[in-house]
Amino acid sequence: MKLRWCKKCVLPNSRPNLIIDKFGICNVCNLKLISKNIKDIKPLGKKKFKQLIKKVLKDNPKNNYDCLVPVSGGKDSTWQVIKCLENDLVPLAVTWKCPSRTELGQKNLDNLISLGVDHFDVTINPKIEKKFIYKTFLESGAAAIPMHLAIFNLSQRIASNFKIPLIIWGENSAKEYGFKKKTDVLKKNLDKKWVKSYGVTHSKIAEDWIDKKLKKKNLILYSDNQNSNFKPYSIFLGDYFGWDPIRSFKVAKKKGFKSNKFAKTGLYDFADIDDNFISIHHFLKWHKFGFSRLFDNLSIEIRKKRISRSKAIDIIRKKGLDIPKDDIKIFCKYLGISHKHFFNICEKFRNKNIWKYDTKERKWKIPNFLISNFNW
Ligand SMILES: [Zn+2]
């Protein structure tokens, strides 16, 4: 594969679903360029949101929640809850309790609940979860597959069981990070097909991971609810109000959300801060695709016209390889594995189509990298 970098943002064509055209522009940048003129891509606005609520909640009994909001306690989930409350909805907030929630993550989650919502903090059997996380990390170089399976399926399962007609998600990641077909970003609901393509589950379902230690009954909360006929409608709030990480943060901050003292991974000190392991998920992008979370964040900032491409490249050059050392330490301790074993697994996923070993300098390098004088 010939690695190419978008001329507008700083993402390469090795990123899944990011397609760069003959003019050197990626499909996400192209979408943002044309979005002003396309009705289907522009945020639908408050009026349409109100209309949708009215339609979906038409038959919802008076003694039931209006919607379910999957929340982590992060700035986006705080924004989602604020929007629901502003629109007189009574939500049930649901969290998959990550195995390494940060102190700040807990504080922000407590703050979110104090805005005035009922909340489920769902803990999965920690013995099973640890085995599952290790297995997906070892076999797919992806420690966050259990997290994504839990978030999508838990929300569906609880909404089905409570017969809650509406699930409100934050942003459509296909719109921000790449998509296969344009219809995927025009879509206004999150369904199984969307999860398969964009849900960071490697297109697998929980049952694909069954083995002697992970039995079907151990994976209930990660799996799709096959038995229910009740199908809640799922929307992205970003389709109605637009999505912008800085705006979400500002809205959340006004209602008590706190940022971190530094960015745990990437650019923002207010994102990816509630869980110690999310940085591990982002770190493996370096081996697999040749970019890091910083590239994702900066590309959003470029498209929002808050930073120039050359300034973004400067930031990447200065920051260098974004290794989440503290989080790796916590992750290794959690799994009971050595640092050597951790990095051996990472090496297994180094994409040799992109990376070449420099025998003189004894370092891995990307020949066609975005930055010519990068400190490898
Ligand atoms: Zn681009």
Tab-separated table of C-alpha atoms and ligand atoms in Angstrom:
chain	number	residue	atom	x	y	z
A	1	MET	CA	0.000	0.000	0.000
A	2	LYS	CA	1.275	3.434	-0.872
A	3	LEU	CA	0.825	5.651	2.146
A	4	ARG	CA	-0.714	9.003	1.237
A	5	TRP	CA	-1.558	11.928	3.519
A	6	CYS	CA	-4.539	14.205	3.051
A	7	LYS	CA	-3.439	17.655	1.875
A	8	LYS	CA	-6.038	19.423	4.007
A	9	CYS	CA	-5.817	17.524	7.307
A	10	VAL	CA	-3.051	15.286	8.718
A	11	LEU	CA	-4.577	11.823	8.294
A	12	PRO	CA	-3.257	9.023	6.071
A	13	ASN	CA	-5.151	6.648	3.784
A	14	SER	CA	-4.095	3.791	6.114
A	15	ARG	CA	-6.854	4.944	8.488
A	16	PRO	CA	-9.803	2.578	8.066
A	17	ASN	CA	-12.547	4.222	5.956
A	18	LEU	CA	-10.436	7.259	5.097
A	19	ILE	CA	-10.267	7.509	1.318
A	20	ILE	CA	-8.041	10.082	-0.380
A	21	ASP	CA	-9.118	11.216	-3.854
A	22	LYS	CA	-6.987	12.013	-6.916
A	23	PHE	CA	-6.637	15.610	-5.736
A	24	GLY	CA	-5.121	14.446	-2.447
A	25	ILE	CA	-8.132	15.304	-0.280
A	26	CYS	CA	-9.702	12.784	2.112
A	27	ASN	CA	-13.395	11.961	2.133
A	28	VAL	CA	-13.952	13.629	5.538
A	29	CYS	CA	-12.375	16.941	4.428
A	30	ASN	CA	-14.358	16.732	1.204
A	31	LEU	CA	-17.541	16.175	3.182
A	32	LYS	CA	-16.839	19.224	5.342
A	33	LEU	CA	-16.152	21.310	2.225
A	34	ILE	CA	-19.476	20.452	0.638
A	35	SER	CA	-21.526	20.135	3.823
A	36	LYS	CA	-22.625	23.768	3.787
A	37	ASN	CA	-24.523	23.125	0.575
A	38	ILE	CA	-25.985	19.738	1.321
A	39	LYS	CA	-29.148	19.728	3.327
A	40	ASP	CA	-28.693	16.141	4.504
A	41	ILE	CA	-25.303	16.784	6.091
A	42	LYS	CA	-26.064	20.090	7.771
A	43	PRO	CA	-27.257	19.800	11.407
A	44	LEU	CA	-31.027	19.458	11.362
A	45	GLY	CA	-31.563	21.876	14.232
A	46	LYS	CA	-33.713	22.139	17.329
A	47	LYS	CA	-37.034	22.223	15.516
A	48	LYS	CA	-36.419	18.875	13.796
A	49	PHE	CA	-35.192	17.440	17.086
A	50	LYS	CA	-38.444	18.475	18.760
A	51	GLN	CA	-40.423	16.953	15.874
A	52	LEU	CA	-38.530	13.685	16.137
A	53	ILE	CA	-39.058	13.496	19.901
A	54	LYS	CA	-42.772	14.063	19.435
A	55	LYS	CA	-42.998	11.334	16.802
A	56	VAL	CA	-40.895	8.722	18.623
A	57	LEU	CA	-42.478	9.351	22.020
A	58	LYS	CA	-46.042	9.378	20.692
A	59	ASP	CA	-46.930	5.999	22.222
A	60	ASN	CA	-44.506	6.061	25.147
A	61	PRO	CA	-46.433	5.598	28.413
A	62	LYS	CA	-46.328	8.408	30.952
A	63	ASN	CA	-44.578	6.226	33.527
A	64	ASN	CA	-41.575	5.421	31.336
A	65	TYR	CA	-38.239	7.094	30.554
A	66	ASP	CA	-38.249	9.161	27.370
A	67	CYS	CA	-34.794	8.120	26.263
A	68	LEU	CA	-31.659	6.262	27.201
A	69	VAL	CA	-28.338	8.065	27.069
A	70	PRO	CA	-25.142	5.979	27.084
A	71	VAL	CA	-22.676	7.984	29.180
A	72	SER	CA	-19.090	7.667	30.320
A	73	GLY	CA	-19.004	10.919	32.253
A	74	GLY	CA	-16.926	12.570	29.534
A	75	LYS	CA	-17.599	15.983	28.021
A	76	ASP	CA	-19.748	14.561	25.208
A	77	SER	CA	-21.991	12.557	27.501
A	78	THR	CA	-22.400	15.568	29.783
A	79	TRP	CA	-23.406	17.595	26.710
A	80	GLN	CA	-25.881	14.867	25.659
A	81	VAL	CA	-27.544	14.869	29.086
A	82	ILE	CA	-27.701	18.678	29.169
A	83	LYS	CA	-29.390	18.707	25.728
A	84	CYS	CA	-31.937	16.097	26.863
A	85	LEU	CA	-32.796	18.056	30.003
A	86	GLU	CA	-33.027	21.313	28.048
A	87	ASN	CA	-35.592	19.619	25.811
A	88	ASP	CA	-37.672	18.401	28.783
A	89	LEU	CA	-36.761	14.746	28.299
A	90	VAL	CA	-36.465	12.320	31.209
A	91	PRO	CA	-33.455	10.166	30.363
A	92	LEU	CA	-32.032	7.021	31.880
A	93	ALA	CA	-28.244	7.344	31.780
A	94	VAL	CA	-26.289	4.091	31.417
A	95	THR	CA	-22.561	3.548	31.886
A	96	TRP	CA	-20.376	0.570	31.127
A	97	LYS	CA	-18.038	0.760	34.094
A	98	CYS	CA	-14.544	0.620	32.652
A	99	PRO	CA	-12.075	-1.444	34.698
A	100	SER	CA	-9.746	1.505	35.223
A	101	ARG	CA	-11.919	4.552	35.710
A	102	THR	CA	-9.880	7.603	36.706
A	103	GLU	CA	-10.597	9.656	39.814
A	104	LEU	CA	-11.487	12.604	37.591
A	105	GLY	CA	-13.698	10.334	35.471
A	106	GLN	CA	-15.659	9.370	38.594
A	107	LYS	CA	-15.991	13.027	39.660
A	108	ASN	CA	-17.261	14.036	36.225
A	109	LEU	CA	-19.695	11.129	36.180
A	110	ASP	CA	-20.993	12.136	39.633
A	111	ASN	CA	-21.382	15.667	38.301
A	112	LEU	CA	-23.350	14.392	35.289
A	113	ILE	CA	-25.716	12.408	37.539
A	114	SER	CA	-26.176	15.455	39.778
A	115	LEU	CA	-27.585	17.367	36.790
A	116	GLY	CA	-30.709	15.318	37.461
A	117	VAL	CA	-30.818	11.845	35.904
A	118	ASP	CA	-31.369	8.261	36.998
A	119	HIS	CA	-28.220	6.287	36.316
A	120	PHE	CA	-27.074	2.675	35.931
A	121	ASP	CA	-23.371	2.028	36.457
A	122	VAL	CA	-23.059	-1.455	34.985
A	123	THR	CA	-20.140	-3.607	36.093
A	124	ILE	CA	-19.285	-6.701	34.110
A	125	ASN	CA	-17.761	-9.685	35.951
A	126	PRO	CA	-14.172	-8.395	36.359
A	127	LYS	CA	-12.611	-11.845	35.920
A	128	ILE	CA	-14.343	-12.308	32.583
A	129	GLU	CA	-13.667	-8.769	31.488
A	130	LYS	CA	-9.945	-9.093	32.172
A	131	LYS	CA	-9.750	-12.321	30.146
A	132	PHE	CA	-11.728	-10.739	27.329
A	133	ILE	CA	-9.592	-7.587	27.213
A	134	TYR	CA	-6.397	-9.649	27.182
A	135	LYS	CA	-7.703	-11.918	24.436
A	136	THR	CA	-8.734	-9.079	22.115
A	137	PHE	CA	-5.458	-7.263	22.791
A	138	LEU	CA	-3.407	-10.382	22.089
A	139	GLU	CA	-5.289	-11.516	19.004
A	140	SER	CA	-6.346	-8.196	17.432
A	141	GLY	CA	-4.072	-5.624	19.050
A	142	ALA	CA	-7.282	-3.931	20.162
A	143	ALA	CA	-7.904	-3.662	23.899
A	144	ALA	CA	-11.105	-1.647	23.499
A	145	ILE	CA	-13.207	-4.238	21.638
A	146	PRO	CA	-14.964	-5.377	24.864
A	147	MET	CA	-15.619	-1.732	25.731
A	148	HIS	CA	-17.268	-0.985	22.392
A	149	LEU	CA	-19.286	-4.224	22.403
A	150	ALA	CA	-20.498	-3.445	25.932
A	151	ILE	CA	-21.425	0.163	25.201
A	152	PHE	CA	-23.520	-0.647	22.114
A	153	ASN	CA	-25.154	-3.817	23.363
A	154	LEU	CA	-25.787	-2.796	26.960
A	155	SER	CA	-27.615	0.298	25.833
A	156	GLN	CA	-29.742	-1.662	23.354
A	157	ARG	CA	-30.494	-4.394	25.889
A	158	ILE	CA	-31.514	-2.041	28.701
A	159	ALA	CA	-33.595	0.140	26.373
A	160	SER	CA	-35.354	-2.963	25.020
A	161	ASN	CA	-36.030	-4.353	28.487
A	162	PHE	CA	-37.417	-1.044	29.769
A	163	LYS	CA	-39.150	-0.407	26.435
A	164	ILE	CA	-37.442	2.977	26.159
A	165	PRO	CA	-38.204	4.146	22.609
A	166	LEU	CA	-35.163	6.354	21.978
A	167	ILE	CA	-31.379	6.042	22.459
A	168	ILE	CA	-29.397	9.259	22.110
A	169	TRP	CA	-25.741	8.927	21.058
A	170	GLY	CA	-23.221	11.742	20.669
A	171	GLU	CA	-21.393	12.112	17.384
A	172	ASN	CA	-21.415	9.918	14.283
A	173	SER	CA	-17.741	8.914	14.199
A	174	ALA	CA	-18.020	8.057	10.478
A	175	LYS	CA	-18.589	11.752	9.839
A	176	GLU	CA	-15.466	12.775	11.768
A	177	TYR	CA	-12.968	10.003	10.999
A	178	GLY	CA	-13.903	8.379	7.688
A	179	PHE	CA	-16.671	6.432	6.001
A	180	LYS	CA	-17.200	3.769	3.359
A	181	LYS	CA	-20.245	5.220	1.640
A	182	LYS	CA	-21.708	8.686	1.770
A	183	THR	CA	-25.059	7.219	2.752
A	184	ASP	CA	-23.439	6.120	6.040
A	185	VAL	CA	-23.045	9.718	7.126
A	186	LEU	CA	-26.449	10.797	5.877
A	187	LYS	CA	-27.990	8.076	8.004
A	188	LYS	CA	-29.791	9.352	11.031
A	189	ASN	CA	-29.775	6.222	13.142
A	190	LEU	CA	-27.286	3.834	14.671
A	191	ASP	CA	-28.061	0.215	13.869
A	192	LYS	CA	-26.272	-3.156	13.729
A	193	LYS	CA	-24.868	-2.389	10.302
A	194	TRP	CA	-23.397	0.880	11.564
A	195	VAL	CA	-21.846	-0.865	14.595
A	196	LYS	CA	-20.283	-3.479	12.298
A	197	SER	CA	-18.633	-0.827	10.116
A	198	TYR	CA	-17.829	1.959	12.560
A	199	GLY	CA	-18.241	0.519	16.054
A	200	VAL	CA	-14.524	-0.358	16.544
A	201	THR	CA	-15.490	-3.988	17.107
A	202	HIS	CA	-13.411	-5.331	14.190
A	203	SER	CA	-16.757	-6.284	12.639
A	204	LYS	CA	-17.089	-9.058	15.204
A	205	ILE	CA	-19.838	-9.855	17.682
A	206	ALA	CA	-19.353	-11.178	21.227
A	207	GLU	CA	-20.106	-14.755	20.133
A	208	ASP	CA	-17.066	-14.692	17.831
A	209	TRP	CA	-14.857	-14.597	20.957
A	210	ILE	CA	-16.327	-17.640	22.708
A	211	ASP	CA	-13.771	-20.171	23.968
A	212	LYS	CA	-13.249	-22.474	26.963
A	213	LYS	CA	-12.769	-19.536	29.324
A	214	LEU	CA	-15.273	-17.150	27.736
A	215	LYS	CA	-18.562	-18.969	27.515
A	216	LYS	CA	-21.712	-17.623	25.935
A	217	LYS	CA	-23.242	-17.013	29.375
A	218	ASN	CA	-20.209	-14.958	30.415
A	219	LEU	CA	-20.678	-12.605	27.475
A	220	ILE	CA	-24.363	-11.718	27.875
A	221	LEU	CA	-23.789	-7.999	28.462
A	222	TYR	CA	-21.479	-7.777	25.444
A	223	SER	CA	-23.900	-9.495	23.138
A	224	ASP	CA	-26.862	-8.431	21.082
A	225	ASN	CA	-30.265	-8.927	22.653
A	226	GLN	CA	-31.666	-11.545	20.275
A	227	ASN	CA	-34.930	-12.182	22.097
A	228	SER	CA	-36.560	-8.799	22.236
A	229	ASN	CA	-39.050	-7.588	19.667
A	230	PHE	CA	-38.860	-4.066	21.019
A	231	LYS	CA	-36.478	-2.064	18.867
A	232	PRO	CA	-35.527	1.364	20.225
A	233	TYR	CA	-34.752	4.095	17.715
A	234	SER	CA	-31.139	5.328	17.909
A	235	ILE	CA	-30.013	8.774	16.875
A	236	PHE	CA	-26.857	10.860	16.911
A	237	LEU	CA	-27.328	14.170	18.688
A	238	GLY	CA	-24.629	15.601	16.403
A	239	ASP	CA	-26.992	15.169	13.434
A	240	TYR	CA	-29.327	17.694	15.052
A	241	PHE	CA	-27.014	20.113	16.843
A	242	GLY	CA	-23.656	19.499	15.146
A	243	TRP	CA	-20.683	18.085	16.975
A	244	ASP	CA	-17.599	19.951	18.066
A	245	PRO	CA	-15.351	18.673	20.883
A	246	ILE	CA	-14.500	22.176	22.115
A	247	ARG	CA	-18.116	23.291	22.118
A	248	SER	CA	-19.181	20.133	24.003
A	249	PHE	CA	-16.442	20.845	26.522
A	250	LYS	CA	-17.521	24.472	27.002
A	251	VAL	CA	-21.166	23.477	27.491
A	252	ALA	CA	-20.177	20.707	29.938
A	253	LYS	CA	-17.741	22.984	31.804
A	254	LYS	CA	-20.481	25.500	32.534
A	255	LYS	CA	-22.334	22.695	34.318
A	256	GLY	CA	-19.396	21.555	36.428
A	257	PHE	CA	-17.364	19.265	34.131
A	258	LYS	CA	-13.635	19.412	34.895
A	259	SER	CA	-10.722	18.973	32.484
A	260	ASN	CA	-7.468	17.205	33.320
A	261	LYS	CA	-4.195	18.999	34.104
A	262	PHE	CA	-2.719	17.647	30.847
A	263	ALA	CA	-3.795	15.663	27.774
A	264	LYS	CA	-3.619	11.960	28.613
A	265	THR	CA	-3.396	11.211	24.891
A	266	GLY	CA	-3.701	13.422	21.815
A	267	LEU	CA	-4.314	17.150	21.940
A	268	TYR	CA	-7.121	17.780	24.387
A	269	ASP	CA	-6.866	17.914	28.194
A	270	PHE	CA	-10.646	17.468	28.369
A	271	ALA	CA	-11.064	14.291	26.271
A	272	ASP	CA	-10.094	10.631	26.801
A	273	ILE	CA	-9.575	11.406	30.502
A	274	ASP	CA	-12.157	9.189	32.226
A	275	ASP	CA	-10.492	5.834	31.557
A	276	ASN	CA	-6.816	4.852	31.842
A	277	PHE	CA	-7.031	2.283	29.034
A	278	ILE	CA	-8.474	4.308	26.153
A	279	SER	CA	-4.991	5.665	25.426
A	280	ILE	CA	-3.820	2.053	24.835
A	281	HIS	CA	-6.487	1.709	22.152
A	282	HIS	CA	-5.250	4.905	20.478
A	283	PHE	CA	-1.573	3.946	20.901
A	284	LEU	CA	-1.907	0.854	18.697
A	285	LYS	CA	-2.954	3.093	15.763
A	286	TRP	CA	0.697	4.033	15.540
A	287	HIS	CA	1.764	0.448	14.828
A	288	LYS	CA	-1.188	-0.445	12.660
A	289	PHE	CA	-1.748	2.719	10.634
A	290	GLY	CA	1.177	5.098	11.291
A	291	PHE	CA	-0.643	7.890	13.111
A	292	SER	CA	-1.788	8.667	16.670
A	293	ARG	CA	-4.711	10.274	18.500
A	294	LEU	CA	-2.955	13.618	18.094
A	295	PHE	CA	-3.439	13.360	14.296
A	296	ASP	CA	-7.180	12.683	14.781
A	297	ASN	CA	-7.625	15.653	17.124
A	298	LEU	CA	-5.570	18.042	14.996
A	299	SER	CA	-7.466	17.071	11.844
A	300	ILE	CA	-10.706	18.103	13.545
A	301	GLU	CA	-9.106	21.406	14.592
A	302	ILE	CA	-7.913	22.038	11.006
A	303	ARG	CA	-11.376	21.373	9.582
A	304	LYS	CA	-12.891	23.678	12.192
A	305	LYS	CA	-10.400	26.297	10.987
A	306	ARG	CA	-8.943	26.808	14.458
A	307	ILE	CA	-5.449	25.741	13.466
A	308	SER	CA	-3.427	25.707	10.236
A	309	ARG	CA	-2.081	22.476	8.759
A	310	SER	CA	1.516	23.680	9.146
A	311	LYS	CA	0.949	24.530	12.830
A	312	ALA	CA	-0.578	21.072	13.315
A	313	ILE	CA	2.483	19.460	11.737
A	314	ASP	CA	4.692	21.518	14.078
A	315	ILE	CA	2.759	20.229	17.092
A	316	ILE	CA	3.206	16.617	15.953
A	317	ARG	CA	6.926	17.167	15.329
A	318	LYS	CA	7.390	18.691	18.788
A	319	LYS	CA	5.331	16.094	20.633
A	320	GLY	CA	6.997	13.166	18.815
A	321	LEU	CA	5.843	9.654	19.493
A	322	ASP	CA	2.878	9.871	21.857
A	323	ILE	CA	3.548	6.927	24.233
A	324	PRO	CA	1.071	6.785	27.160
A	325	LYS	CA	3.720	5.496	29.576
A	326	ASP	CA	1.735	5.794	32.813
A	327	ASP	CA	-1.328	4.146	31.301
A	328	ILE	CA	0.769	1.299	29.872
A	329	LYS	CA	2.118	0.692	33.382
A	330	ILE	CA	-1.423	0.530	34.812
A	331	PHE	CA	-2.610	-1.681	31.934
A	332	CYS	CA	0.258	-4.177	32.384
A	333	LYS	CA	-0.364	-4.346	36.136
A	334	TYR	CA	-4.082	-4.898	35.517
A	335	LEU	CA	-3.462	-7.774	33.099
A	336	GLY	CA	-0.528	-9.152	35.082
A	337	ILE	CA	1.824	-8.969	32.105
A	338	SER	CA	5.334	-7.534	31.758
A	339	HIS	CA	6.200	-4.405	29.759
A	340	LYS	CA	8.224	-6.608	27.444
A	341	HIS	CA	5.199	-8.784	26.731
A	342	PHE	CA	3.071	-5.678	26.149
A	343	PHE	CA	5.487	-4.241	23.601
A	344	ASN	CA	5.981	-7.660	21.956
A	345	ILE	CA	2.231	-7.748	21.335
A	346	CYS	CA	2.344	-4.198	19.923
A	347	GLU	CA	5.199	-5.252	17.609
A	348	LYS	CA	3.103	-8.125	16.314
A	349	PHE	CA	0.727	-5.530	14.882
A	350	ARG	CA	3.320	-3.277	13.287
A	351	ASN	CA	2.153	-2.878	9.713
A	352	LYS	CA	5.115	-3.836	7.519
A	353	ASN	CA	3.419	-2.287	4.474
A	354	ILE	CA	3.992	1.095	6.085
A	355	TRP	CA	6.936	0.591	8.429
A	356	LYS	CA	10.507	-0.224	7.353
A	357	TYR	CA	13.345	-1.114	9.685
A	358	ASP	CA	16.338	1.195	9.379
A	359	THR	CA	19.226	-1.209	10.011
A	360	LYS	CA	21.765	1.620	10.325
A	361	GLU	CA	19.884	3.500	13.026
A	362	ARG	CA	18.226	0.366	14.359
A	363	LYS	CA	14.825	2.035	14.380
A	364	TRP	CA	11.500	1.505	12.715
A	365	LYS	CA	10.536	4.348	10.399
A	366	ILE	CA	7.739	5.208	8.003
A	367	PRO	CA	9.414	6.068	4.682
A	368	ASN	CA	6.607	8.222	3.355
A	369	PHE	CA	5.804	9.964	6.660
A	370	LEU	CA	3.972	13.270	6.970
A	371	ILE	CA	7.027	14.920	8.533
A	372	SER	CA	10.417	14.461	6.865
A	373	ASN	CA	12.666	15.290	9.870
A	374	PHE	CA	10.634	13.392	12.462
A	375	ASN	CA	12.440	12.186	15.573
A	376	TRP	CA	11.937	8.397	15.398
B	1	ZN	ZN	-8.451	15.312	5.208
